[in-house]
Short mmCIF file of C-alpha atoms and ligand atoms in Angstrom, two decimals:
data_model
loop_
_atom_site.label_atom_id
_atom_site.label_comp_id
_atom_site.label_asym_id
_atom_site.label_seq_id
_atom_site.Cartn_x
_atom_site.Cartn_y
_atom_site.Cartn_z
CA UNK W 1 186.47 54.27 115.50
CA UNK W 2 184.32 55.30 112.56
CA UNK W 3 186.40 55.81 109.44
CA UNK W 4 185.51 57.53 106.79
CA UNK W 5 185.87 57.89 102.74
CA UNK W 6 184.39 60.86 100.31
CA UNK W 7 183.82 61.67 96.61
CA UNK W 8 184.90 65.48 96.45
CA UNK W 9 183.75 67.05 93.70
CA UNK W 10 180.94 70.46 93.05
CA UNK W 11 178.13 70.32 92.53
CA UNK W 12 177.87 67.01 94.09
CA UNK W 13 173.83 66.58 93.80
CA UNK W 14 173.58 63.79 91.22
CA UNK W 15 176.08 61.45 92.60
CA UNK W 16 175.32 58.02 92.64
CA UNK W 17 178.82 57.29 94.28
CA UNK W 18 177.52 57.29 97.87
CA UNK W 19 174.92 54.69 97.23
CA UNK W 20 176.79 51.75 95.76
CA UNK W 21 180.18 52.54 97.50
CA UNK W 22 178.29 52.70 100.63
CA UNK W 23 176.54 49.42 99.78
CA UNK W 24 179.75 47.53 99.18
CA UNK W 25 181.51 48.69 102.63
CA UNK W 26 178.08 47.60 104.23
CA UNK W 27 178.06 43.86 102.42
CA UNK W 28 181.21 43.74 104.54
CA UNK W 29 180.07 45.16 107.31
CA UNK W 30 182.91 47.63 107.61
CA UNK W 31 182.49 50.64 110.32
CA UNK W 32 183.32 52.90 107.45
CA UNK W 33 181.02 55.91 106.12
CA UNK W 34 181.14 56.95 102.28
CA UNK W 35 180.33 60.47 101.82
CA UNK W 36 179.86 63.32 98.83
CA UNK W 37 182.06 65.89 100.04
CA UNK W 38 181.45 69.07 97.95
CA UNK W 39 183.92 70.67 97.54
CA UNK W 40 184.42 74.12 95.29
CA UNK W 41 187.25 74.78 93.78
CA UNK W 42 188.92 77.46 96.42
CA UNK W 43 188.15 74.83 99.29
CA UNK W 44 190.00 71.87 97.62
CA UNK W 45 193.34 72.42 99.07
CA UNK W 46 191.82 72.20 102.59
CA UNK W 47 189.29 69.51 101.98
CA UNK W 48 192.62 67.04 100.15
CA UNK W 49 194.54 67.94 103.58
CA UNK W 50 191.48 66.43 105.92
CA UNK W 51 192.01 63.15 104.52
CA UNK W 52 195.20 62.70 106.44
CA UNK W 53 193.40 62.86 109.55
CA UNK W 54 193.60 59.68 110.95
CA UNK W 55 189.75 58.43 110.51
CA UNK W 56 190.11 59.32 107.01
CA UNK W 57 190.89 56.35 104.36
CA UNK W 58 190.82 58.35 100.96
CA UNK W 59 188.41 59.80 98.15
CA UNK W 60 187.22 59.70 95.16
CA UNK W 61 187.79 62.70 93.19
CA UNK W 62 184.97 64.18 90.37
CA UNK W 63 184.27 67.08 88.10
CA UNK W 64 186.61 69.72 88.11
CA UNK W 65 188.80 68.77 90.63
CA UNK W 66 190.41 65.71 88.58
CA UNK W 67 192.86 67.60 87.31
CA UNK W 68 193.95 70.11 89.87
CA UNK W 69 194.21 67.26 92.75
CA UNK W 70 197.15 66.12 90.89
CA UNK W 71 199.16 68.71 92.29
CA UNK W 72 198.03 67.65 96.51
CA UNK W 73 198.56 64.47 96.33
CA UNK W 74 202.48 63.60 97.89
CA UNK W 75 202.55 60.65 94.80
CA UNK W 76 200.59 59.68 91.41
CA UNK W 77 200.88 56.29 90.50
CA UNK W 78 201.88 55.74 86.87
CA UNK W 79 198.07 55.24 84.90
CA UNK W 80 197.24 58.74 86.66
CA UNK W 81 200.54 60.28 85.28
CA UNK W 82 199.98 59.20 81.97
CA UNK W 83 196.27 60.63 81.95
CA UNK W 84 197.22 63.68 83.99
CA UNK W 85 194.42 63.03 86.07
CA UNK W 86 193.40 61.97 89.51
CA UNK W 87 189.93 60.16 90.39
CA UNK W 88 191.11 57.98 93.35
CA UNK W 89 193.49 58.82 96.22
CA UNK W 90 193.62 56.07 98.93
CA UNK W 91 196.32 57.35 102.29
CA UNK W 92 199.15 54.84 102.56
CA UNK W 93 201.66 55.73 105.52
CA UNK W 94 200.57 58.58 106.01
CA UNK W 95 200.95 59.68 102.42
CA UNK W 96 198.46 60.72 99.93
CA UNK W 97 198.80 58.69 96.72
CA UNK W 98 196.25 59.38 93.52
CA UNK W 99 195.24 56.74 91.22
CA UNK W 100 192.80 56.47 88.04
CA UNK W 101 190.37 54.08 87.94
CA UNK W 102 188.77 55.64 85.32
CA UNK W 103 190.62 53.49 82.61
CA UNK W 104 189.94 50.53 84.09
CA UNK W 105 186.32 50.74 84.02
CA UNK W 106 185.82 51.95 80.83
CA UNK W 107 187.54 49.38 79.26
CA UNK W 108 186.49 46.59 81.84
CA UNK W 109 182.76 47.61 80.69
CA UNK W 110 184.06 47.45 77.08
CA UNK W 111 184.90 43.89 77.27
CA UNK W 112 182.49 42.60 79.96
CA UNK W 113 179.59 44.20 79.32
CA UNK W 114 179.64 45.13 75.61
CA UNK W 115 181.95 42.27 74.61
CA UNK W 116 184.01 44.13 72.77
CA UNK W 117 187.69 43.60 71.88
CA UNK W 118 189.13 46.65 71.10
CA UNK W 119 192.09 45.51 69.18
CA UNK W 120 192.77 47.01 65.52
CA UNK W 121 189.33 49.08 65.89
CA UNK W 122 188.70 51.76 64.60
CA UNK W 123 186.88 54.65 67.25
CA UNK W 124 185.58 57.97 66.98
CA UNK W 125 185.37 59.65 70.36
CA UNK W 126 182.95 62.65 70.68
CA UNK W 127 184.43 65.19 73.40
CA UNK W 128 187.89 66.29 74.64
CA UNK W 129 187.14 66.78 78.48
CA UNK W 130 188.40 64.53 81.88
CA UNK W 131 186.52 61.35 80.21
CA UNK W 132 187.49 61.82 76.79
CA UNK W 133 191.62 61.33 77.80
CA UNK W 134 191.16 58.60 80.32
CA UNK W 135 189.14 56.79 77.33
CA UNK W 136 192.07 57.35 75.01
CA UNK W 137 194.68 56.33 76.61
CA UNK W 138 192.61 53.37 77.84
CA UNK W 139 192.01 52.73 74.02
CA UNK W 140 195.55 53.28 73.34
CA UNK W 141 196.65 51.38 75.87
CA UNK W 142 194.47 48.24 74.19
CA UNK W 143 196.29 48.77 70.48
CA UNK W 144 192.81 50.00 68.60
CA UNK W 145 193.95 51.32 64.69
CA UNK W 146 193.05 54.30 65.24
CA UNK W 147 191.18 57.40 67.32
CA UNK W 148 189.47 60.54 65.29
CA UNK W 149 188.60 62.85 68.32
CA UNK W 150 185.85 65.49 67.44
CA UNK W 151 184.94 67.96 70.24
CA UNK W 152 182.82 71.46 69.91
CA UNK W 153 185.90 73.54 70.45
CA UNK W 154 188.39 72.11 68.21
CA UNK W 155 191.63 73.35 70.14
CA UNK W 156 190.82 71.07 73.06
CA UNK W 157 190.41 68.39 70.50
CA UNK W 158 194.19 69.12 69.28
CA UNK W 159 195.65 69.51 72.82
CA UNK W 160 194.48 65.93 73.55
CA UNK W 161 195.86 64.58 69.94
CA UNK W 162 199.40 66.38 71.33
CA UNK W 163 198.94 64.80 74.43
CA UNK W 164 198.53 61.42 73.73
CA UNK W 165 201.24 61.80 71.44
CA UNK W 166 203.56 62.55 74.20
CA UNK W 167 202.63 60.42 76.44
CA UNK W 168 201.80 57.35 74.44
CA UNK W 169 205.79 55.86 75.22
CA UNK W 170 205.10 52.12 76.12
CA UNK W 171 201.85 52.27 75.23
CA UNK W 172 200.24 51.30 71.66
CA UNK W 173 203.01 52.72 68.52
CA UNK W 174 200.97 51.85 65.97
CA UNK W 175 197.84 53.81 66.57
CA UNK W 176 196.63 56.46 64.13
CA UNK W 177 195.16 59.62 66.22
CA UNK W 178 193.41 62.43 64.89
CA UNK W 179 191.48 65.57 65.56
CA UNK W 180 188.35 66.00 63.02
CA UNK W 181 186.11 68.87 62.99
CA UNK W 182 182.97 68.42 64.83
CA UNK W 183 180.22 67.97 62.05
CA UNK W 184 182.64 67.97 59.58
CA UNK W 185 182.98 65.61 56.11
CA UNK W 186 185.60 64.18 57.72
CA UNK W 187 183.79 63.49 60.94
CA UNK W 188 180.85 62.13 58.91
CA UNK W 189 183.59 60.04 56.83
CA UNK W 190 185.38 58.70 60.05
CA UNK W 191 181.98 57.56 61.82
CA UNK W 192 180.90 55.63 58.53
CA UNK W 193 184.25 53.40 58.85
CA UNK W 194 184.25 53.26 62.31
CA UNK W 195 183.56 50.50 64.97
CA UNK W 196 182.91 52.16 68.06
CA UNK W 197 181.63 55.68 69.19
CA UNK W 198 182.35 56.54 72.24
CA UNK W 199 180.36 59.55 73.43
CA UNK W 200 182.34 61.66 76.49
CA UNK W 201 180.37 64.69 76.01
CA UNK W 202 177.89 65.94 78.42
CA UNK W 203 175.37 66.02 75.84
CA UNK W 204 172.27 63.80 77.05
CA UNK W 205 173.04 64.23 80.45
CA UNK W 206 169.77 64.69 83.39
CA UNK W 207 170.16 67.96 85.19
CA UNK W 208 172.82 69.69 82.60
CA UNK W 209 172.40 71.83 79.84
CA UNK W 210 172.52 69.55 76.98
CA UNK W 211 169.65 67.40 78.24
CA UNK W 212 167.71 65.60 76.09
CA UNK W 213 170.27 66.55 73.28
CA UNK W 214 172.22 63.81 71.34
CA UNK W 215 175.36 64.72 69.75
CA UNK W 216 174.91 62.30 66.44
CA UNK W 217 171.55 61.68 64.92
CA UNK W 218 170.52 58.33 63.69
CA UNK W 219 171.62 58.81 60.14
CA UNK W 220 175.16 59.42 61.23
CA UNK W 221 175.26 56.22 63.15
CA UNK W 222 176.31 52.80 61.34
CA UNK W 223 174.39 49.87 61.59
CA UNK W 224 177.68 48.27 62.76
CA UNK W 225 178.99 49.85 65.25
CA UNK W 226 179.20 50.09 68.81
CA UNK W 227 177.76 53.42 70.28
CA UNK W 228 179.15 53.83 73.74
CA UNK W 229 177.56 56.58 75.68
CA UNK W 230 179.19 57.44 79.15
CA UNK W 231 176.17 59.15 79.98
CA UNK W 232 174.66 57.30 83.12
CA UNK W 233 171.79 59.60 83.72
CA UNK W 234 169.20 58.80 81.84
CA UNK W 235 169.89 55.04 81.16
CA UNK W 236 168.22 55.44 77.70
CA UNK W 237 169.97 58.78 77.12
CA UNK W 238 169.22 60.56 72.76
CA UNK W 239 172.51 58.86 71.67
CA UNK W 240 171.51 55.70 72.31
CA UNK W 241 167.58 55.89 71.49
CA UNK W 242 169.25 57.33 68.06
CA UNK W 243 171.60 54.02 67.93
CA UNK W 244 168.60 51.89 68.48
CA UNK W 245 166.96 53.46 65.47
CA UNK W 246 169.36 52.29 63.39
CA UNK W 247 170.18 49.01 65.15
CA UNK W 248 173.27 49.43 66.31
CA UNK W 249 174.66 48.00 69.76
CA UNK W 250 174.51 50.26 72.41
CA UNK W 251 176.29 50.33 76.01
CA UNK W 252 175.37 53.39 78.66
CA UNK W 253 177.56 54.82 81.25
CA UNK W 254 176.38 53.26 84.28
CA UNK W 255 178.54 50.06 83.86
CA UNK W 256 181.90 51.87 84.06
CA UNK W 257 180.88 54.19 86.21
CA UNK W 258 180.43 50.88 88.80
CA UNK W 259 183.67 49.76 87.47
CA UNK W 260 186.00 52.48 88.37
CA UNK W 261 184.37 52.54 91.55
CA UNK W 262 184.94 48.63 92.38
CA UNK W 263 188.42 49.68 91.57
CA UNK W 264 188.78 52.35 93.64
CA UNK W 265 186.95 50.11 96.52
CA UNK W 266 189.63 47.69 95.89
CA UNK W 267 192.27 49.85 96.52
CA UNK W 268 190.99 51.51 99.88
CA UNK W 269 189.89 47.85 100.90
CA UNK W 270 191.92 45.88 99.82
CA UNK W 271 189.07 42.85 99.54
CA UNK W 272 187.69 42.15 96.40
CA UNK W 273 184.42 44.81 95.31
CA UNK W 274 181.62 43.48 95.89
CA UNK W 275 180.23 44.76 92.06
CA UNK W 276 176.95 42.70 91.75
CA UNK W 277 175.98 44.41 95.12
CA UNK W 278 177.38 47.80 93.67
CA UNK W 279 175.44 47.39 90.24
CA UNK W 280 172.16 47.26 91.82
CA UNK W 281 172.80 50.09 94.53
CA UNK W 282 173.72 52.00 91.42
CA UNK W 283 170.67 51.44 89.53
CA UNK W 284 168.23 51.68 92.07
CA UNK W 285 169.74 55.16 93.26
CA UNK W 286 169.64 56.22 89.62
CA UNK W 287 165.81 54.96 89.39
CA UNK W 288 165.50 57.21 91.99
CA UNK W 289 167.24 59.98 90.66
CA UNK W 290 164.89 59.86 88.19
N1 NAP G 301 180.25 56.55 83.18
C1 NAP G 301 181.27 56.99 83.86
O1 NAP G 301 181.88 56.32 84.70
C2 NAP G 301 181.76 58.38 83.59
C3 NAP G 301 183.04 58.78 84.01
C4 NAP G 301 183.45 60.08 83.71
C5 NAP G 301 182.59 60.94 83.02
N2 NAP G 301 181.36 60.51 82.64
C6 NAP G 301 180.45 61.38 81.90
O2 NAP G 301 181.13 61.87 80.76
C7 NAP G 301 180.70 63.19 80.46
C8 NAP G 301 181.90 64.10 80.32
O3 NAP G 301 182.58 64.22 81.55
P1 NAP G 301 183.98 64.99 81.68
O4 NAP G 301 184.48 64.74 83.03
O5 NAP G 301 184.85 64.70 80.52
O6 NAP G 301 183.47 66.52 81.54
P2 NAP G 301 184.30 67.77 81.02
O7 NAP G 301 185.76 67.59 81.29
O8 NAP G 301 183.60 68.97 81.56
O9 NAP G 301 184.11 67.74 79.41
C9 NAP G 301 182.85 68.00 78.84
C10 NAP G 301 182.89 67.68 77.35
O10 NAP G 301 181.56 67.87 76.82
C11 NAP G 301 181.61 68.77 75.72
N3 NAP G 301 180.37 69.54 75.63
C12 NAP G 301 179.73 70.18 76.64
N4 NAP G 301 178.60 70.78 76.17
C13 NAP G 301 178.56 70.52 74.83
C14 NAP G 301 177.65 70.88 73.79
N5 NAP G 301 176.56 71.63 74.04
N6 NAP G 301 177.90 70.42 72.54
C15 NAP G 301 178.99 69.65 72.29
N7 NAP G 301 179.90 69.30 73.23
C16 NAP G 301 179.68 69.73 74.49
C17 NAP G 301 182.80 69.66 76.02
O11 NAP G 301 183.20 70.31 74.85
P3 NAP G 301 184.00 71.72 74.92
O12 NAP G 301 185.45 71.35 75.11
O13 NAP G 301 183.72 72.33 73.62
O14 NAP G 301 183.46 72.49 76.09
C18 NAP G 301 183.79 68.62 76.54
O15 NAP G 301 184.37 67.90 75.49
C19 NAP G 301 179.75 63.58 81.59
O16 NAP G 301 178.42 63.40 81.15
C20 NAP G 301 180.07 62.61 82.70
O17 NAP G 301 178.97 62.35 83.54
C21 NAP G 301 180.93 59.25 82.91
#
């Protein structure tokens, strides 16, 4: 029997999931078909249900439904609690459990790819969305000194300072977070000391309606840093053009995005992800993209 696994998420047009997930079950040769299920929001409910069918093996879960899935899942394993959100759910017994990978790849692609330790650094993180907490709490969970969120509407900013807060228990004590206003001083003052930027806006991003928009210019980027954009699409997205200006290091999206996915293989598989084989699925459906 044909099984079968899904991203569900709306709109679902620019996935790359499909490609490289469906690349990895192939290098196996597994009778299993990877497909974008779009899914709008009043449809979720019946969409999470299909996957206990019996030729279903789980999802992946995308923009908006991160969030909401939480609540149709039967379990949420711990990292997914913590970030409140769901990008995984893989059917064990018969149950639905949700997982995020999310954290995982971002700060897999941190170390791997970027070679950066995060320990005792200092980060600015642009946005307060889905991406912005699973980055946090990844960052918290690695003991950086300290996180200054900035995000366009300030209150979301705060309700992710509160939340990490509350939920940092067992993770990283000793972390300084903030909320600074977006294009404040302060901002200005926190990106000057900082080591990393971490951009988890949609700013940049192909096909939305910040593209071709970068949320810092060059002048506000130091020489040192790190500038992190998890904008996959374009590879060269303003950000980082702006952070090569300047000569800073510079990392794009399309690493973690693999990342959580080779997790999230891992977990429906259970046989190690084949990521090599994923990476370049990923960029050539991205090339294509265009
Ligand atoms: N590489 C990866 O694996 C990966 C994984 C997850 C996400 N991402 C990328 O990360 C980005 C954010 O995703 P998400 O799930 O966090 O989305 P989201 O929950 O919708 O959050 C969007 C964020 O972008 C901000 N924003 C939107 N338009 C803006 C503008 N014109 N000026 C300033 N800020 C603006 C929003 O600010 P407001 O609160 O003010 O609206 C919010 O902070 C997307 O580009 C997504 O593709 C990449």
């Amino acid at each position: 029997m044909t099984r079968f696994i899904g991203i569900i998420g709306y709109p679902l047009k620019h996935t790359l999931s499909p490609a490289f997930q469906q690349a990895a079950l192939d290098h196996y040769k597994l009778d299993i078909r990877y497909w974008a299920w779009e899914t709008e929001p009043a449809s979720l409910h019946t969409v999470v249900s299909r996957l206990r069918w019996p030729e279903n093996i789980g999802a992946n879960v995308t923009v908006p439904h991160k969030e909401s899935v939480t609540a149709l899942v039967d379990e949420v394993d711990s990292m997914a609690a913590t970030v409140g959100a769901v990008n995984t759910i893989v059917k064990r017994g018969g149950r639905l459990v949700g997982y995020n990978t999310d954290v995982r790849g971002f700060i897999r692609s941190l170390r791997e790819d970027a070679f950066f330790d995060p320990r005792d650094r200092r980060v600015v993180v642009l946005g307060a969305g889905g991406a912005a907490r699973a980055v946090c709490f990844g960052l918290l969970g690695e003991g950086v000194a300290s996180i200054a969120i900035a995000n366009r509407t300030p209150r979301r900013a705060t309700e992710l300072v509160d939340a990490l807060a509350h939920r940092r228990s067992g993770l990283s004590a000793g972390t300084e977070v903030t909320m600074v206003v977006w294009g404040s001083d302060e901002m200005a003052n926190q990106l000057k000391h900082c080591h990393l930027i971490v951009n988890c806006t949609t700013l940049g991003m192909a096909h939305g309606s910040g593209e071709g928009e970068s949320p810092l210019s060059a002048e506000d980027i130091p020489r040192n840093a790190l500038v992190y954009d998890l904008v996959y699409n374009p590879a060269e997205t303003p950000l980082l053009q702006a952070a090569r200006k300047v000569g800073a290091r510079r990392l794009g999206g399309l690493a973690m995005l693999v990342y959580q996915g080779a997790a999230s293989f891992e977990l429906w598989i259970g046989r190690p992800a084949p990521v090599d084989v994923m990476m370049l699925a990923a960029r050539k459906a991205l090339a294509k993209l265009g």
